[in-house]
mmCIF file of C-alpha atoms in Angstrom:
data_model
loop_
_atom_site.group_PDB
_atom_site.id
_atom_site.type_symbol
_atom_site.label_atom_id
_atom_site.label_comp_id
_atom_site.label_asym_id
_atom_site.label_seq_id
_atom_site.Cartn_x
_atom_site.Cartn_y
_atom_site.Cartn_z
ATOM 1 C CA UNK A 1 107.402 89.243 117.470
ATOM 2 C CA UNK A 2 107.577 92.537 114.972
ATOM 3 C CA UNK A 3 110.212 94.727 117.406
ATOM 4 C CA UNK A 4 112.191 96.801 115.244
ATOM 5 C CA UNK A 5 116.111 96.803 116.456
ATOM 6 C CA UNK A 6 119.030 98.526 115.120
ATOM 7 C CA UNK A 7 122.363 96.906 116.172
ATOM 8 C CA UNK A 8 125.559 98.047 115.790
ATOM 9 C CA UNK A 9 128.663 96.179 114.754
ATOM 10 C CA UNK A 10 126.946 93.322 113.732
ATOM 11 C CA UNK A 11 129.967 92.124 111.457
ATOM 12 C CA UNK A 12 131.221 89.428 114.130
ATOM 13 C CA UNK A 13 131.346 88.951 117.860
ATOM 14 C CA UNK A 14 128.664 89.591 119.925
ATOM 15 C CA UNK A 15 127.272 91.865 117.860
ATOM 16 C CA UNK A 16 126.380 89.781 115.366
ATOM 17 C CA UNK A 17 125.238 87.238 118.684
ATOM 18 C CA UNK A 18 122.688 89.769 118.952
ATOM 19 C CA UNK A 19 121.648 90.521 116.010
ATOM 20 C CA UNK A 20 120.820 86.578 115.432
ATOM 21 C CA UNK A 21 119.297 85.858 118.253
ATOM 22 C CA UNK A 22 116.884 88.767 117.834
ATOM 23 C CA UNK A 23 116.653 87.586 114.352
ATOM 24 C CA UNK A 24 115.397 84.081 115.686
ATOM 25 C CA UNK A 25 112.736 85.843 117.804
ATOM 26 C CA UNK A 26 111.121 86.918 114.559
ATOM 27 C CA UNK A 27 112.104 90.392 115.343
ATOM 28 C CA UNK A 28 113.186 93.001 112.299
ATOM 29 C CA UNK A 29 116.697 93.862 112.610
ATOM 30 C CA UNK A 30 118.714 96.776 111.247
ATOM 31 C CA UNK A 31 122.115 94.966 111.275
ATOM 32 C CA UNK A 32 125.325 97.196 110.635
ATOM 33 C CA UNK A 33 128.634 97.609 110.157
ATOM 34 C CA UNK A 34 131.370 99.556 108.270
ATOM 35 C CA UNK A 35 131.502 97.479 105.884
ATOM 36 C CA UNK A 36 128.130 96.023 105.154
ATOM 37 C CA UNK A 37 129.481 92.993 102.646
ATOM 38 C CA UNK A 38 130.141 91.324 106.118
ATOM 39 C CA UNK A 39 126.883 91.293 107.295
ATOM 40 C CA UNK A 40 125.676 88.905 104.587
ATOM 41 C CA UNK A 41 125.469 85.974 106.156
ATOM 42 C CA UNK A 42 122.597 86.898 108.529
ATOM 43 C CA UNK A 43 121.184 88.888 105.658
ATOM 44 C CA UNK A 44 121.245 85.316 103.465
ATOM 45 C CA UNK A 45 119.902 83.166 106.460
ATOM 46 C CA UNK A 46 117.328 86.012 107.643
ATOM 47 C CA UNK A 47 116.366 87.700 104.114
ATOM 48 C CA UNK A 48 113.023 89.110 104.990
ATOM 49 C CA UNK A 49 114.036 90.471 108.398
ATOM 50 C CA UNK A 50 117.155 91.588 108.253
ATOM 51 C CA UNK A 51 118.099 95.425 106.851
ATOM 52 C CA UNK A 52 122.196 95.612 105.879
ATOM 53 C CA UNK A 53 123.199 98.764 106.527
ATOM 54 C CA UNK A 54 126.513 100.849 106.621
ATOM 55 C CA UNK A 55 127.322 102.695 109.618
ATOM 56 C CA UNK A 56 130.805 104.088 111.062
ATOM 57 C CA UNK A 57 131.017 105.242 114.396
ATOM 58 C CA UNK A 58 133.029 107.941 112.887
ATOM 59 C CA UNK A 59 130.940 108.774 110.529
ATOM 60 C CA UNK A 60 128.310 110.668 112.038
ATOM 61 C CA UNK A 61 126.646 111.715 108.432
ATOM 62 C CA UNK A 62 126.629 107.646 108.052
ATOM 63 C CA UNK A 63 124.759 107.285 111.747
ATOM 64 C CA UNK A 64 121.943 109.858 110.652
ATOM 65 C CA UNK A 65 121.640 107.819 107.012
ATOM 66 C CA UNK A 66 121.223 104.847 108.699
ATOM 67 C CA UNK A 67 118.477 105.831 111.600
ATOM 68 C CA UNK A 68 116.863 107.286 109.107
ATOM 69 C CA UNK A 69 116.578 104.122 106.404
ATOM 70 C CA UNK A 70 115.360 102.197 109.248
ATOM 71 C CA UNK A 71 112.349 104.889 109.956
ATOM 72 C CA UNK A 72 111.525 105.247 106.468
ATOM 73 C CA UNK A 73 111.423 101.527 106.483
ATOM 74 C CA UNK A 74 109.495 100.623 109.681
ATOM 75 C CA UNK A 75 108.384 103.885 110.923
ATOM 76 C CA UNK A 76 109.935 103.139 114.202
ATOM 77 C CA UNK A 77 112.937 101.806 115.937
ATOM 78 C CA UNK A 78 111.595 100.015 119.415
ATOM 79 C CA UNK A 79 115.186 98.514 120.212
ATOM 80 C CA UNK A 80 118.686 100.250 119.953
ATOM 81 C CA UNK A 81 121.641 97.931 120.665
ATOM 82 C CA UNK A 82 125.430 100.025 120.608
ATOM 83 C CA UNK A 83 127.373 97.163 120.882
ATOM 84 C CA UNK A 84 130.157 98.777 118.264
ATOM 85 C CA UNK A 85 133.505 99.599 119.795
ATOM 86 C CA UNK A 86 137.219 98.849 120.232
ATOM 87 C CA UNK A 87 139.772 98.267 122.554
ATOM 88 C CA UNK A 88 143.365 100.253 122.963
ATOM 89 C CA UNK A 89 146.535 98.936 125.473
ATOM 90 C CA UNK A 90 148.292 101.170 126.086
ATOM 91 C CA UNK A 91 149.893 102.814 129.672
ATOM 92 C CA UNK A 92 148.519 105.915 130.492
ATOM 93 C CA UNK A 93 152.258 107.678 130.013
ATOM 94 C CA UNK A 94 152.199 106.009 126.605
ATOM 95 C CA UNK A 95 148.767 106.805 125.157
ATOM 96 C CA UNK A 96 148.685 108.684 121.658
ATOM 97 C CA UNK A 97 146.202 111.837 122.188
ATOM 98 C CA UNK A 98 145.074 111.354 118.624
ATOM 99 C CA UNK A 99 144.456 107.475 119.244
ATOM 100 C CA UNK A 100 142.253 108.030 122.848
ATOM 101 C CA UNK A 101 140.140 111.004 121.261
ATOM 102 C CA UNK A 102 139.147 108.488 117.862
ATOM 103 C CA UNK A 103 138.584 106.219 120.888
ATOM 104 C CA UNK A 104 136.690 108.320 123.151
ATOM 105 C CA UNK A 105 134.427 108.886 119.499
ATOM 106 C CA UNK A 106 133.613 105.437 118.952
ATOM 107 C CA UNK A 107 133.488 104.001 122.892
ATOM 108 C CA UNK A 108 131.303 107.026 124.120
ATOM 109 C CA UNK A 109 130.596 109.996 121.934
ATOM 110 C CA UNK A 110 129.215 108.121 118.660
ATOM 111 C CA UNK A 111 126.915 105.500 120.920
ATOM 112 C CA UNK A 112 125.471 108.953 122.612
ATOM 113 C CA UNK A 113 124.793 110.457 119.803
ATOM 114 C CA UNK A 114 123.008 107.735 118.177
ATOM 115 C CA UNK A 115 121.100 107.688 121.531
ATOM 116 C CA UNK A 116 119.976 111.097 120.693
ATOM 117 C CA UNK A 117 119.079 110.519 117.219
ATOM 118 C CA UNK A 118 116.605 107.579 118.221
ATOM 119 C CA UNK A 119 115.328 109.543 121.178
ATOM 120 C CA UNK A 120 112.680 111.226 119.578
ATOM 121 C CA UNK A 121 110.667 108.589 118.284
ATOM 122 C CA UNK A 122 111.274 106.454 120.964
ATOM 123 C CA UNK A 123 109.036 109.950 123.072
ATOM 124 C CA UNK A 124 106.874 109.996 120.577
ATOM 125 C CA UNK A 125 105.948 106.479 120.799
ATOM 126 C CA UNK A 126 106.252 106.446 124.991
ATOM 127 C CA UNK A 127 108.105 103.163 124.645
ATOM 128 C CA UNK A 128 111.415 101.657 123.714
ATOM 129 C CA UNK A 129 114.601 100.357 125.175
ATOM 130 C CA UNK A 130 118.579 101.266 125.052
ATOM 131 C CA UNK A 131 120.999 98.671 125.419
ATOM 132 C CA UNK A 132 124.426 100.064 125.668
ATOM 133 C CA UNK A 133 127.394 97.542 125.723
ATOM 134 C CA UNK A 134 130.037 98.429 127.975
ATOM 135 C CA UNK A 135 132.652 96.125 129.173
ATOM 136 C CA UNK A 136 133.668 94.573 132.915
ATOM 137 C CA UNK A 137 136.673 97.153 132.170
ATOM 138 C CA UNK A 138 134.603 99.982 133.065
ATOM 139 C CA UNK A 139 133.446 98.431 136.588
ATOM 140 C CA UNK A 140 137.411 98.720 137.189
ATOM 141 C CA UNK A 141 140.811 99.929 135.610
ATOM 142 C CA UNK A 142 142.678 97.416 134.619
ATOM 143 C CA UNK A 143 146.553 97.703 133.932
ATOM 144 C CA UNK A 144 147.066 99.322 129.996
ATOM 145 C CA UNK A 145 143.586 99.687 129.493
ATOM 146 C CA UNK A 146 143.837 103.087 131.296
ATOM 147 C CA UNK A 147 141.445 104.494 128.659
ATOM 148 C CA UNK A 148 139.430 102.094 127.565
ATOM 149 C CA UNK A 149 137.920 101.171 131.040
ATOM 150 C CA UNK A 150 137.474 105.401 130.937
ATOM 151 C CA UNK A 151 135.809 105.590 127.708
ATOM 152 C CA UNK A 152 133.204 102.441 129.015
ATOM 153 C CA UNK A 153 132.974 104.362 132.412
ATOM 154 C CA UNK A 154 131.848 107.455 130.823
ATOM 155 C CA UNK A 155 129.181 105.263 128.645
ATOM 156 C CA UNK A 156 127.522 103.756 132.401
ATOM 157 C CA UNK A 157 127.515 107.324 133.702
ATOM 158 C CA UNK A 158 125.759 108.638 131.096
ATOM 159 C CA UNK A 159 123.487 106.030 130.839
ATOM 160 C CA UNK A 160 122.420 105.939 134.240
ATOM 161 C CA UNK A 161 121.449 109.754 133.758
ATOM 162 C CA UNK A 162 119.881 108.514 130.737
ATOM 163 C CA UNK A 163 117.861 106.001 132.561
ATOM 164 C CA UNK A 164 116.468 108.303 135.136
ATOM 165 C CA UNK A 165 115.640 111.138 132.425
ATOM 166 C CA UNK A 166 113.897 108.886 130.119
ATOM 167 C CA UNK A 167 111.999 106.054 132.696
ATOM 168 C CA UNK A 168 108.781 108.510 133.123
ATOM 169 C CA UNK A 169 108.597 108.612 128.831
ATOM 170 C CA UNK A 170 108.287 104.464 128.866
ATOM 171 C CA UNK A 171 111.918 104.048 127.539
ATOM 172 C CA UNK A 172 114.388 101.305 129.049
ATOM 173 C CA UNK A 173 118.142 101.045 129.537
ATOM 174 C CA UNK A 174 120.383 98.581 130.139
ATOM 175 C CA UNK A 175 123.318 97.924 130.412
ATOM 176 C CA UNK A 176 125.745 95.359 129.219
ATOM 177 C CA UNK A 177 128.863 94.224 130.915
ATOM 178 C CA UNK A 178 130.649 91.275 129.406
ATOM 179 C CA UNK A 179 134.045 89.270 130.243
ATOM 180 C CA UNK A 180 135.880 88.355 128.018
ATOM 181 C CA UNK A 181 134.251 86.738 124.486
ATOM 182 C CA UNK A 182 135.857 84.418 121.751
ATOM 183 C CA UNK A 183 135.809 87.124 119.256
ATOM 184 C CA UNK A 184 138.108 89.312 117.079
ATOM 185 C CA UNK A 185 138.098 91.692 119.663
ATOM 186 C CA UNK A 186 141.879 90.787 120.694
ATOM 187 C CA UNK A 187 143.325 90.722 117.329
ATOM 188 C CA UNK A 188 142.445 93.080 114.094
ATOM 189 C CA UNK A 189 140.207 95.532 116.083
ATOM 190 C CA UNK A 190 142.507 96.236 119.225
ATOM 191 C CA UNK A 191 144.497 99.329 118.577
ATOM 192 C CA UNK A 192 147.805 99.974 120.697
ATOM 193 C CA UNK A 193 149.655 102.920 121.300
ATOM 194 C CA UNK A 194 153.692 103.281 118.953
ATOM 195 C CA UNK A 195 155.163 104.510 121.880
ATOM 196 C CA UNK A 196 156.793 102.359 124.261
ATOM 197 C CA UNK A 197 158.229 103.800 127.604
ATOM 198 C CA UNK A 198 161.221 101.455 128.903
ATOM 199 C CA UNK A 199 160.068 102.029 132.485
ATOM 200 C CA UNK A 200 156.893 100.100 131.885
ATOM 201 C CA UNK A 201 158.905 97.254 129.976
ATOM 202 C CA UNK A 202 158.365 95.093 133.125
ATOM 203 C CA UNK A 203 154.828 94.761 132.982
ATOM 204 C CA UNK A 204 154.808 94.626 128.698
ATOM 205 C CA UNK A 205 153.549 90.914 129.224
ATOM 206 C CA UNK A 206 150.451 92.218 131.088
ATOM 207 C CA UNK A 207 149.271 94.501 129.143
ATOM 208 C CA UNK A 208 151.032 95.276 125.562
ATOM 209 C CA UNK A 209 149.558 93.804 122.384
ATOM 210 C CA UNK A 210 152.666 92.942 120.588
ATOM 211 C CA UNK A 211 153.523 90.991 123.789
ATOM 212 C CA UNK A 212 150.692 89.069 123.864
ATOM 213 C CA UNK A 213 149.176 86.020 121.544
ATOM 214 C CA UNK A 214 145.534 85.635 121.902
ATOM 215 C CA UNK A 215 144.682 82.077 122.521
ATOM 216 C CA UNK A 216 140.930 82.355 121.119
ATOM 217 C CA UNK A 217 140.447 80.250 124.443
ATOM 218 C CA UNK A 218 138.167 82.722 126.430
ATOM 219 C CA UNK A 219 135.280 81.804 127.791
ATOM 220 C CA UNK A 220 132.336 83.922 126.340
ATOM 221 C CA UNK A 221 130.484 82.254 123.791
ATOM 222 C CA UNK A 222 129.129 85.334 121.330
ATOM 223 C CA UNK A 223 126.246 83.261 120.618
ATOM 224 C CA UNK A 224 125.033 82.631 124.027
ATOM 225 C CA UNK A 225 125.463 86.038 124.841
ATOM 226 C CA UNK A 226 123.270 87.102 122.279
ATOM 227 C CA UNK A 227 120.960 85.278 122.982
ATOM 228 C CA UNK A 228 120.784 86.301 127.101
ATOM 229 C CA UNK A 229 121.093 90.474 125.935
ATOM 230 C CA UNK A 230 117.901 89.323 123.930
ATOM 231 C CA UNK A 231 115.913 87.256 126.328
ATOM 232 C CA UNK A 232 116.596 90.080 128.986
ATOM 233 C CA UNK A 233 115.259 92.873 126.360
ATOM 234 C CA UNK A 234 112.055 91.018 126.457
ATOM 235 C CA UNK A 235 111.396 90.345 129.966
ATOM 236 C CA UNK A 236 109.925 93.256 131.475
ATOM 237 C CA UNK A 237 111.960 92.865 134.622
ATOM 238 C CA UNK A 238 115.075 93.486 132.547
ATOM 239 C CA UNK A 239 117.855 94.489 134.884
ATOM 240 C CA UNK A 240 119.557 97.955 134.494
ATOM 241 C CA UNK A 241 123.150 95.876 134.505
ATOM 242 C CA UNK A 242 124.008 93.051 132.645
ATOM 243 C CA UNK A 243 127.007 90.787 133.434
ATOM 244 C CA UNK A 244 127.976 88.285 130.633
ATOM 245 C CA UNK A 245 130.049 85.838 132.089
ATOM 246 C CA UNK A 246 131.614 83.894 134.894
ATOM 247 C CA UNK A 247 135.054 86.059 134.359
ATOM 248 C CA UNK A 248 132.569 89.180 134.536
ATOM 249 C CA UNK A 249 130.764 87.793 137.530
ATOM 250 C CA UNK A 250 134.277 87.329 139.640
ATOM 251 C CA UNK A 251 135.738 90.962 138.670
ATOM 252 C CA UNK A 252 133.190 92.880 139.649
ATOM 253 C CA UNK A 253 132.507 91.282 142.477
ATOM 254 C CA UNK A 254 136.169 91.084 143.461
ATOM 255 C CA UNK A 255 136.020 94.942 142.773
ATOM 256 C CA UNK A 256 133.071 96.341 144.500
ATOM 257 C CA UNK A 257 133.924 93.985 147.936
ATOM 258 C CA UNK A 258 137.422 95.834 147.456
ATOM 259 C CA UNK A 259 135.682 99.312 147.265
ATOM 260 C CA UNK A 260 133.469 98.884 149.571
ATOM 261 C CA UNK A 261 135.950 97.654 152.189
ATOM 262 C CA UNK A 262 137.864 100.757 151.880
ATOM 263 C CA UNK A 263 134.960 103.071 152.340
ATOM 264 C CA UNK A 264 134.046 101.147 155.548
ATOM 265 C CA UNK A 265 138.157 101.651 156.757
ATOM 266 C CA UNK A 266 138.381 105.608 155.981
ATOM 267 C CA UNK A 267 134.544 106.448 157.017
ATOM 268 C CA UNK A 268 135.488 107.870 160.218
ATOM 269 C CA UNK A 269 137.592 110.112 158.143
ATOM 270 C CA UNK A 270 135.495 111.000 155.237
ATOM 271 C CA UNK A 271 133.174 111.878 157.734
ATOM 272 C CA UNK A 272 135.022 114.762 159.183
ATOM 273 C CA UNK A 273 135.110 117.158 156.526
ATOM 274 C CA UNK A 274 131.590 117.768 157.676
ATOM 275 C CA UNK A 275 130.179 120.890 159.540
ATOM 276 C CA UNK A 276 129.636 119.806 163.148
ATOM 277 C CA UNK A 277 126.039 119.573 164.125
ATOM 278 C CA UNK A 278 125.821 122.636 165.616
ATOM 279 C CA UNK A 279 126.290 124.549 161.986
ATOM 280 C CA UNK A 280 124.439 121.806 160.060
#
């Protein structure tokens, strides 16, 4: 297998799930991260496939260096994985402007514009895929993840433009939707707003990090969901949406039968706003 991937946030998680799995496939990977001293481990167990590079989501001088070490190193990027991103509890009331635009940047803007980077060779070559990691959150809101689950929802959008601009050139999308995963993704990396409104001190337990202690008892295994992001990249009948997990499963479900109940009650109603027949 010689598939050249770039993968972001391949420090830990599922990232880094990814990044080994598609390792063990023989592929070439550009693994990344802020910090690229983390990413030794695969680079020590993988030395003659694996690329350590820096990249910061909020770096967008550090994005361009990095596409751009993998083409002068490969000539080609066939796989793009933005799995890079962090979470943010907060109420809507009691989100920090300055906190939802940095995560806006790294949930949506950055993972677009590293789309757009790798766009052109992926044209030139009439092939390649996009996998863009999302989160169950953006299939519905859930309670102080206001902006997270908008930030995600903004990513499927987009990508589901992408996917019908880009199908006729030979590239793929997909997209990834896991539960929850036994990762750091609860502690160090998930940002919460300073201000706390009294009036939403009833629900602090549900939502508020400094209410909550994270078990490390979820049920996504990192590793195994590697492992299915990369068997599904190389199956030509890839799906366009990817659910990792039983947790992700139940929630979406549980969401769409909920949506789609209450279009079926108000139909009658939605249907009125249009011109009668007559006009039409």
């Amino acid at each position: 297998m010689n598939q050249i991937w770039l993968v972001t946030g391949c420090s830990s998680g599922l990232g880094r799930g990814i990044a080994k799995a598609a390792l063990g496939k023989g592929c070439n990977v550009a693994v990344t991260a802020r910090n690229p001293q983390t990413l030794q481990p695969l680079v020590q167990e993988f030395p003659e496939q694996a690329l350590p590079l820096r990249l910061d989501l909020n770096d967008h001088g550090s994005m361009k260096q990095a596409v751009e070490e993998v083409y002068r190193r490969y000539g080609r990027i066939d796989v793009l994985v933005n799995n890079a991103g962090h979470g943010y509890r907060a109420a809507i009331e009691e989100s920090q402007p300055d906190q939802v635009a940095e995560l806006f940047e790294t949930n949506f803007f950055a993972p677009l514009e590293l789309v757009k980077l790798v766009l052109p060779g992926m044209r030139a070559e009439k092939k390649g895929m996009i996998v863009n990691v999302t989160s169950i959150g953006a299939v519905r809101g859930a309670m102080g993840n206001g902006y997270y689950s908008a930030a995600k929802g903004a990513l499927e959008s987009a990508t589901e433009a992408l996917a019908k601009e880009t199908r006729h050139l030979g590239i793929r999308t997909m997209l990834v939707e896991p539960g929850a995963f036994r990762t750091g993704f609860y502690d160090q990396r998930l940002q919460a707003s300073s201000q706390n409104i009294s009036d939403y001190d009833c629900l602090a337990r549900q939502y508020r990090k400094d209410c909550a202690v994270n078990a490390h008892n979820q049920l996504g295994d990192p590793e195994k969901g590697g492992e299915v992001v990369v068997e599904m990249v190389l199956r030509k009948d890839a799906p366009f949406r990817l659910m990792l997990g039983s947790d992700a499963v139940k929630a979406a479900v549980d969401a769409l039968e909920s949506r789609l109940s209450e279009i079926h009650a108000w139909e009658r109603v939605s249907r009125q706003t249009d011109f009668a027949k007559s006009q039409q």
